[in-house]
mmCIF file of C-alpha atoms and ligand atoms in Angstrom:
data_model
loop_
_atom_site.group_PDB
_atom_site.id
_atom_site.type_symbol
_atom_site.label_atom_id
_atom_site.label_comp_id
_atom_site.label_asym_id
_atom_site.label_seq_id
_atom_site.Cartn_x
_atom_site.Cartn_y
_atom_site.Cartn_z
ATOM 1 C CA UNK Q 1 -11.434 -1.328 9.293
ATOM 2 C CA UNK Q 2 -11.128 2.313 8.377
ATOM 3 C CA UNK Q 3 -12.327 5.169 10.578
ATOM 4 C CA UNK Q 4 -11.985 8.789 9.235
ATOM 5 C CA UNK Q 5 -12.924 11.866 11.328
ATOM 6 C CA UNK Q 6 -12.786 15.389 10.225
ATOM 7 C CA UNK Q 7 -10.003 15.079 7.716
ATOM 8 C CA UNK Q 8 -8.719 18.338 6.339
ATOM 9 C CA UNK Q 9 -6.114 18.729 3.595
ATOM 10 C CA UNK Q 10 -5.007 21.765 1.616
ATOM 11 C CA UNK Q 11 -2.205 22.448 -0.751
ATOM 12 C CA UNK Q 12 -0.213 25.620 -1.217
ATOM 13 C CA UNK Q 13 -0.697 26.772 -4.759
ATOM 14 C CA UNK Q 14 1.200 29.927 -5.679
ATOM 15 C CA UNK Q 15 0.695 32.125 -2.610
ATOM 16 C CA UNK Q 16 -2.705 30.795 -1.572
ATOM 17 C CA UNK Q 17 -4.166 27.745 0.014
ATOM 18 C CA UNK Q 18 -6.228 25.329 -2.036
ATOM 19 C CA UNK Q 19 -8.626 23.541 0.339
ATOM 20 C CA UNK Q 20 -9.017 20.019 -1.182
ATOM 21 C CA UNK Q 21 -10.602 17.974 1.687
ATOM 22 C CA UNK Q 22 -12.825 20.052 3.918
ATOM 23 C CA UNK Q 23 -13.858 17.733 6.717
ATOM 24 C CA UNK Q 24 -14.282 14.187 5.551
ATOM 25 C CA UNK Q 25 -16.042 11.697 7.867
ATOM 26 C CA UNK Q 26 -16.733 8.084 7.105
ATOM 27 C CA UNK Q 27 -16.003 4.561 8.315
ATOM 28 C CA UNK Q 28 -15.444 1.392 6.280
ATOM 29 C CA UNK Q 29 -16.174 -1.971 7.723
ATOM 30 C CA UNK Q 30 -14.419 -5.233 6.802
ATOM 31 C CA UNK Q 31 -15.786 -6.723 3.706
ATOM 32 C CA UNK Q 32 -17.175 -3.571 2.113
ATOM 33 C CA UNK Q 33 -16.874 -2.722 -1.618
ATOM 34 C CA UNK Q 34 -16.975 1.074 -1.689
ATOM 35 C CA UNK Q 35 -16.924 3.440 -4.679
ATOM 36 C CA UNK Q 36 -15.700 6.908 -4.036
ATOM 37 C CA UNK Q 37 -17.203 9.107 -6.749
ATOM 38 C CA UNK Q 38 -16.938 12.669 -7.831
ATOM 39 C CA UNK Q 39 -15.969 14.818 -10.810
ATOM 40 C CA UNK Q 40 -12.411 15.571 -11.628
ATOM 41 C CA UNK Q 41 -10.657 17.714 -9.019
ATOM 42 C CA UNK Q 42 -13.137 16.832 -6.231
ATOM 43 C CA UNK Q 43 -10.399 15.342 -4.049
ATOM 44 C CA UNK Q 44 -10.848 11.664 -4.666
ATOM 45 C CA UNK Q 45 -7.170 10.779 -5.294
ATOM 46 C CA UNK Q 46 -6.103 13.012 -2.463
ATOM 47 C CA UNK Q 47 -8.414 11.177 -0.103
ATOM 48 C CA UNK Q 48 -7.305 7.748 -1.444
ATOM 49 C CA UNK Q 49 -3.641 8.716 -1.148
ATOM 50 C CA UNK Q 50 -4.161 9.633 2.541
ATOM 51 C CA UNK Q 51 -6.003 6.260 3.101
ATOM 52 C CA UNK Q 52 -3.008 4.594 1.299
ATOM 53 C CA UNK Q 53 -0.473 6.389 3.591
ATOM 54 C CA UNK Q 54 1.095 7.914 0.514
ATOM 55 C CA UNK Q 55 0.099 11.359 1.781
ATOM 56 C CA UNK Q 56 -0.911 12.792 5.113
ATOM 57 C CA UNK Q 57 -3.905 14.970 6.123
ATOM 58 C CA UNK Q 58 -3.317 18.309 7.743
ATOM 59 C CA UNK Q 59 -5.657 17.457 10.573
ATOM 60 C CA UNK Q 60 -8.228 14.919 11.577
ATOM 61 C CA UNK Q 61 -8.065 11.264 12.474
ATOM 62 C CA UNK Q 62 -7.479 8.197 10.356
ATOM 63 C CA UNK Q 63 -7.500 4.843 11.987
ATOM 64 C CA UNK Q 64 -6.581 1.794 9.930
ATOM 65 C CA UNK Q 65 -7.315 -1.561 11.452
ATOM 66 C CA UNK Q 66 -7.262 -0.033 14.996
ATOM 67 C CA UNK Q 67 -3.971 1.675 14.321
ATOM 68 C CA UNK Q 68 -3.875 5.524 14.367
ATOM 69 C CA UNK Q 69 -2.130 6.687 11.179
ATOM 70 C CA UNK Q 70 -0.415 9.884 12.165
ATOM 71 C CA UNK Q 71 3.014 11.440 12.064
ATOM 72 C CA UNK Q 72 4.658 8.219 10.740
ATOM 73 C CA UNK Q 73 8.133 8.250 9.507
ATOM 74 C CA UNK Q 74 8.718 6.848 6.011
ATOM 75 C CA UNK Q 75 10.013 3.485 7.339
ATOM 76 C CA UNK Q 76 6.915 2.791 9.386
ATOM 77 C CA UNK Q 77 4.628 4.204 6.697
ATOM 78 C CA UNK Q 78 6.063 1.796 4.077
ATOM 79 C CA UNK Q 79 5.849 -1.051 6.600
ATOM 80 C CA UNK Q 80 2.148 -0.404 7.126
ATOM 81 C CA UNK Q 81 1.564 0.072 3.341
ATOM 82 C CA UNK Q 82 3.217 -3.380 2.774
ATOM 83 C CA UNK Q 83 1.438 -5.015 5.577
ATOM 84 C CA UNK Q 84 -2.080 -3.583 5.253
ATOM 85 C CA UNK Q 85 -2.656 -2.147 1.757
ATOM 86 C CA UNK Q 86 -2.700 -3.311 -1.859
ATOM 87 C CA UNK Q 87 -2.720 -0.634 -4.638
ATOM 88 C CA UNK Q 88 -4.180 -0.702 -8.069
ATOM 89 C CA UNK Q 89 -3.755 2.367 -10.412
ATOM 90 C CA UNK Q 90 -5.299 3.512 -13.662
ATOM 91 C CA UNK Q 91 -1.995 3.216 -15.392
ATOM 92 C CA UNK Q 92 -1.202 -0.226 -14.052
ATOM 93 C CA UNK Q 93 2.296 0.888 -12.775
ATOM 94 C CA UNK Q 94 3.866 -2.411 -13.720
ATOM 95 C CA UNK Q 95 7.713 -2.659 -14.043
ATOM 96 C CA UNK Q 96 8.243 -2.771 -17.845
ATOM 97 C CA UNK Q 97 11.369 -4.961 -17.810
ATOM 98 C CA UNK Q 98 10.063 -7.453 -15.436
ATOM 99 C CA UNK Q 99 7.721 -10.404 -16.328
ATOM 100 C CA UNK Q 100 4.199 -10.724 -15.047
ATOM 101 C CA UNK Q 101 5.373 -13.285 -12.406
ATOM 102 C CA UNK Q 102 8.270 -10.963 -11.299
ATOM 103 C CA UNK Q 103 5.886 -8.024 -10.992
ATOM 104 C CA UNK Q 104 3.497 -10.008 -8.891
ATOM 105 C CA UNK Q 105 6.388 -11.358 -6.786
ATOM 106 C CA UNK Q 106 7.854 -7.912 -6.132
ATOM 107 C CA UNK Q 107 5.960 -6.927 -2.850
ATOM 108 C CA UNK Q 108 6.871 -10.327 -1.415
ATOM 109 C CA UNK Q 109 10.568 -9.526 -1.875
ATOM 110 C CA UNK Q 110 10.079 -6.534 0.353
ATOM 111 C CA UNK Q 111 8.523 -8.804 2.921
ATOM 112 C CA UNK Q 112 11.599 -10.882 2.951
ATOM 113 C CA UNK Q 113 10.088 -14.009 1.503
ATOM 114 C CA UNK Q 114 12.634 -16.249 -0.345
ATOM 115 C CA UNK Q 115 12.626 -16.420 -4.119
ATOM 116 C CA UNK Q 116 11.112 -19.934 -4.557
ATOM 117 C CA UNK Q 117 8.253 -19.176 -2.179
ATOM 118 C CA UNK Q 118 7.819 -15.791 -3.775
ATOM 119 C CA UNK Q 119 7.443 -17.240 -7.186
ATOM 120 C CA UNK Q 120 5.005 -19.978 -5.945
ATOM 121 C CA UNK Q 121 2.813 -17.315 -4.207
ATOM 122 C CA UNK Q 122 2.996 -15.097 -7.281
ATOM 123 C CA UNK Q 123 1.994 -17.955 -9.569
ATOM 124 C CA UNK Q 124 -1.010 -18.791 -7.412
ATOM 125 C CA UNK Q 125 -2.263 -15.203 -7.646
ATOM 126 C CA UNK Q 126 -1.605 -15.167 -11.414
ATOM 127 C CA UNK Q 127 -3.762 -18.290 -11.497
ATOM 128 C CA UNK Q 128 -6.532 -16.538 -9.625
ATOM 129 C CA UNK Q 129 -6.655 -13.728 -12.181
ATOM 130 C CA UNK Q 130 -6.637 -16.193 -15.039
ATOM 131 C CA UNK Q 131 -3.096 -15.435 -16.327
ATOM 132 C CA UNK Q 132 -0.937 -18.326 -15.226
ATOM 133 C CA UNK Q 133 -0.295 -19.031 -18.957
ATOM 134 C CA UNK Q 134 1.231 -15.519 -19.259
ATOM 135 C CA UNK Q 135 3.670 -15.578 -16.409
ATOM 136 C CA UNK Q 136 6.741 -15.009 -18.513
ATOM 137 C CA UNK Q 137 5.145 -12.234 -20.587
ATOM 138 C CA UNK Q 138 6.455 -8.651 -20.238
ATOM 139 C CA UNK Q 139 3.800 -5.950 -19.682
ATOM 140 C CA UNK Q 140 4.325 -4.796 -23.290
ATOM 141 C CA UNK Q 141 3.195 -8.266 -24.373
ATOM 142 C CA UNK Q 142 -0.145 -7.962 -22.412
ATOM 143 C CA UNK Q 143 -3.342 -6.160 -23.252
ATOM 144 C CA UNK Q 144 -4.674 -3.336 -21.036
ATOM 145 C CA UNK Q 145 -7.024 -5.713 -19.245
ATOM 146 C CA UNK Q 146 -4.273 -8.325 -18.774
ATOM 147 C CA UNK Q 147 -1.970 -5.700 -17.313
ATOM 148 C CA UNK Q 148 -4.661 -4.622 -14.891
ATOM 149 C CA UNK Q 149 -5.191 -8.283 -13.923
ATOM 150 C CA UNK Q 150 -1.409 -8.599 -13.177
ATOM 151 C CA UNK Q 151 -1.562 -5.327 -11.155
ATOM 152 C CA UNK Q 152 -4.476 -6.796 -9.156
ATOM 153 C CA UNK Q 153 -2.591 -10.088 -8.603
ATOM 154 C CA UNK Q 154 0.442 -8.016 -7.384
ATOM 155 C CA UNK Q 155 -1.827 -6.068 -5.019
ATOM 156 C CA UNK Q 156 -3.362 -9.220 -3.605
ATOM 157 C CA UNK Q 157 -0.156 -11.269 -3.272
ATOM 158 C CA UNK Q 158 0.737 -9.796 0.060
ATOM 159 C CA UNK Q 159 -2.863 -10.496 1.280
ATOM 160 C CA UNK Q 160 -3.559 -6.920 2.285
ATOM 161 C CA UNK Q 161 -6.363 -5.984 4.708
ATOM 162 C CA UNK Q 162 -7.614 -3.376 2.176
ATOM 163 C CA UNK Q 163 -7.291 -3.094 -1.594
ATOM 164 C CA UNK Q 164 -7.280 0.489 -2.845
ATOM 165 C CA UNK Q 165 -7.888 1.242 -6.529
ATOM 166 C CA UNK Q 166 -7.690 4.636 -8.157
ATOM 167 C CA UNK Q 167 -9.709 4.584 -11.428
ATOM 168 C CA UNK Q 168 -8.732 0.889 -12.079
ATOM 169 C CA UNK Q 169 -10.869 0.900 -15.240
ATOM 170 C CA UNK Q 170 -9.978 4.444 -16.336
ATOM 171 C CA UNK Q 171 -7.729 3.290 -19.124
ATOM 172 C CA UNK Q 172 -9.847 0.352 -20.380
ATOM 173 C CA UNK Q 173 -12.701 -0.090 -22.860
ATOM 174 C CA UNK Q 174 -16.116 -0.860 -21.447
ATOM 175 C CA UNK Q 175 -16.083 -4.657 -21.971
ATOM 176 C CA UNK Q 176 -12.693 -4.937 -20.426
ATOM 177 C CA UNK Q 177 -13.643 -2.677 -17.566
ATOM 178 C CA UNK Q 178 -16.524 -5.045 -16.707
ATOM 179 C CA UNK Q 179 -14.215 -7.953 -16.779
ATOM 180 C CA UNK Q 180 -11.879 -6.332 -14.355
ATOM 181 C CA UNK Q 181 -14.873 -5.424 -12.141
ATOM 182 C CA UNK Q 182 -16.018 -8.972 -12.205
ATOM 183 C CA UNK Q 183 -12.580 -9.948 -10.915
ATOM 184 C CA UNK Q 184 -12.790 -7.227 -8.167
ATOM 185 C CA UNK Q 185 -16.258 -8.357 -7.244
ATOM 186 C CA UNK Q 186 -15.063 -11.929 -6.889
ATOM 187 C CA UNK Q 187 -12.228 -10.829 -4.660
ATOM 188 C CA UNK Q 188 -14.710 -8.855 -2.542
ATOM 189 C CA UNK Q 189 -17.057 -11.903 -2.419
ATOM 190 C CA UNK Q 190 -14.170 -13.780 -0.686
ATOM 191 C CA UNK Q 191 -14.275 -11.061 1.988
ATOM 192 C CA UNK Q 192 -11.680 -8.474 0.950
ATOM 193 C CA UNK Q 193 -12.361 -4.859 1.824
ATOM 194 C CA UNK Q 194 -12.023 -2.803 -1.336
ATOM 195 C CA UNK Q 195 -12.123 0.930 -2.010
ATOM 196 C CA UNK Q 196 -12.412 2.173 -5.628
ATOM 197 C CA UNK Q 197 -12.154 5.646 -6.878
ATOM 198 C CA UNK Q 198 -14.096 6.191 -10.052
ATOM 199 C CA UNK Q 199 -16.024 8.812 -11.930
ATOM 200 C CA UNK Q 200 -17.923 6.287 -14.010
ATOM 201 C CA UNK Q 201 -21.461 5.654 -12.743
ATOM 202 C CA UNK Q 202 -21.646 2.139 -14.262
ATOM 203 C CA UNK Q 203 -18.497 1.102 -12.300
ATOM 204 C CA UNK Q 204 -19.762 2.635 -9.093
ATOM 205 C CA UNK Q 205 -23.083 0.600 -9.569
ATOM 206 C CA UNK Q 206 -21.014 -2.552 -9.423
ATOM 207 C CA UNK Q 207 -19.932 -1.714 -5.848
ATOM 208 C CA UNK Q 208 -22.003 -2.038 -2.665
ATOM 209 C CA UNK Q 209 -21.734 1.458 -1.434
ATOM 210 C CA UNK Q 210 -21.325 4.856 -3.146
ATOM 211 C CA UNK Q 211 -19.667 7.812 -1.369
ATOM 212 C CA UNK Q 212 -20.020 10.974 -3.436
ATOM 213 C CA UNK Q 213 -17.398 13.749 -3.021
ATOM 214 C CA UNK Q 214 -18.000 17.239 -4.191
ATOM 215 C CA UNK Q 215 -15.455 20.074 -3.721
ATOM 216 C CA UNK Q 216 -13.849 18.245 -0.780
ATOM 217 C CA UNK Q 217 -16.892 17.253 1.162
ATOM 218 C CA UNK Q 218 -19.048 14.067 1.123
ATOM 219 C CA UNK Q 219 -22.416 15.068 -0.277
ATOM 220 C CA UNK Q 220 -23.899 11.553 -0.350
ATOM 221 C CA UNK Q 221 -23.116 8.137 1.093
ATOM 222 C CA UNK Q 222 -25.460 5.243 0.379
ATOM 223 C CA UNK Q 223 -25.569 1.454 0.144
ATOM 224 C CA UNK Q 224 -26.879 0.326 -3.183
ATOM 225 C CA UNK Q 225 -28.193 -2.877 -4.854
ATOM 226 C CA UNK Q 226 -24.963 -4.193 -6.474
ATOM 227 C CA UNK Q 227 -24.989 -4.712 -10.173
ATOM 228 C CA UNK Q 228 -23.053 -8.006 -11.034
ATOM 229 C CA UNK Q 229 -20.490 -7.338 -13.696
ATOM 230 C CA UNK Q 230 -20.993 -10.978 -14.874
ATOM 231 C CA UNK Q 231 -24.388 -9.922 -16.167
ATOM 232 C CA UNK Q 232 -22.560 -7.962 -18.900
ATOM 233 C CA UNK Q 233 -19.568 -10.169 -19.569
HETATM 234 P P1 ADP Y 1 -9.629 13.919 -8.201
HETATM 235 O O1 ADP Y 1 -8.855 12.676 -8.014
HETATM 236 O O2 ADP Y 1 -10.974 13.857 -7.596
HETATM 237 O O3 ADP Y 1 -9.645 14.322 -9.627
HETATM 238 P P2 ADP Y 1 -7.473 15.250 -6.727
HETATM 239 O O4 ADP Y 1 -7.547 14.691 -5.419
HETATM 240 O O5 ADP Y 1 -6.406 14.669 -7.688
HETATM 241 O O6 ADP Y 1 -8.916 15.093 -7.458
HETATM 242 O O7 ADP Y 1 -7.151 16.818 -6.735
HETATM 243 C C1 ADP Y 1 -8.060 17.666 -5.975
HETATM 244 C C2 ADP Y 1 -7.530 19.089 -6.148
HETATM 245 O O8 ADP Y 1 -6.262 19.204 -5.564
HETATM 246 C C3 ADP Y 1 -7.349 19.497 -7.563
HETATM 247 O O9 ADP Y 1 -7.698 20.851 -7.761
HETATM 248 C C4 ADP Y 1 -5.811 19.346 -7.816
HETATM 249 O O10 ADP Y 1 -5.389 20.200 -8.763
HETATM 250 C C5 ADP Y 1 -5.317 19.654 -6.425
HETATM 251 N N1 ADP Y 1 -4.000 18.968 -6.108
HETATM 252 C C6 ADP Y 1 -3.922 17.626 -6.059
HETATM 253 N N2 ADP Y 1 -2.615 17.264 -5.714
HETATM 254 C C7 ADP Y 1 -1.990 18.496 -5.543
HETATM 255 C C8 ADP Y 1 -0.675 18.807 -5.181
HETATM 256 N N3 ADP Y 1 0.274 17.854 -4.838
HETATM 257 N N4 ADP Y 1 -0.320 20.117 -5.133
HETATM 258 C C9 ADP Y 1 -1.270 21.013 -5.457
HETATM 259 N N5 ADP Y 1 -2.536 20.836 -5.753
HETATM 260 C C10 ADP Y 1 -2.881 19.521 -5.786
HETATM 261 MG MG1 MG Y 2 -7.818 11.342 -9.304
#
């Protein structure tokens, strides 16, 4: 599903170059649930943003579902993002003045789907995350865990090939984090390929594979015995 070869990325900071990714190599198959781990500043978000076509590597190869991602103009990049990728962020990134339902329906608008069908699809995803009774609530009327559920429903509504989540539990307490991980595990059980960035070992343990980044290189990459979040909830 994802093939990455020799990815390099640096930023110009002041007069000098900050080498953030120093030769990243890994592949992700369909149906995997991968945690990218590493301490703050190790390059996790930079890597996820490149995979999410929000940023571009300086060199190397990135192939997403057999399509080489390189030198895309913004129109094509946003088309691929819409078509292939769902995003979940630590800070939820919901639109404050729109209801839960409208937030979930948003990406479908960009796919040209008509309002009635948009709302039907959005409602079915709110149901999947257990929030159909909160469809008319504004984000300010939802708890942190509920906001993240809405964000996950929004990411799933366009049926992406890959779900990308940058510290999805970073703003949540432990119990709520495990509830969100239970939802993410359930989505993965249905076959969705999911990539999570986290620096929390208990969250990484709930994935099937741990890729450890340190100072821009992968220092470990292993399949693990997945801990079920439901054993805590
Ligand atoms: P992580 O997500 O693992 O905490 P990041 O990928 O966000 O790490 O950042 C890795 C390094 O790159 C950090 O030192 C950060 O300060 C730097 N960095 C990230 N984005 C930029 C940018 N746009 N410009 C300059 N430096 C950046
Ligand atoms: Mg980060």
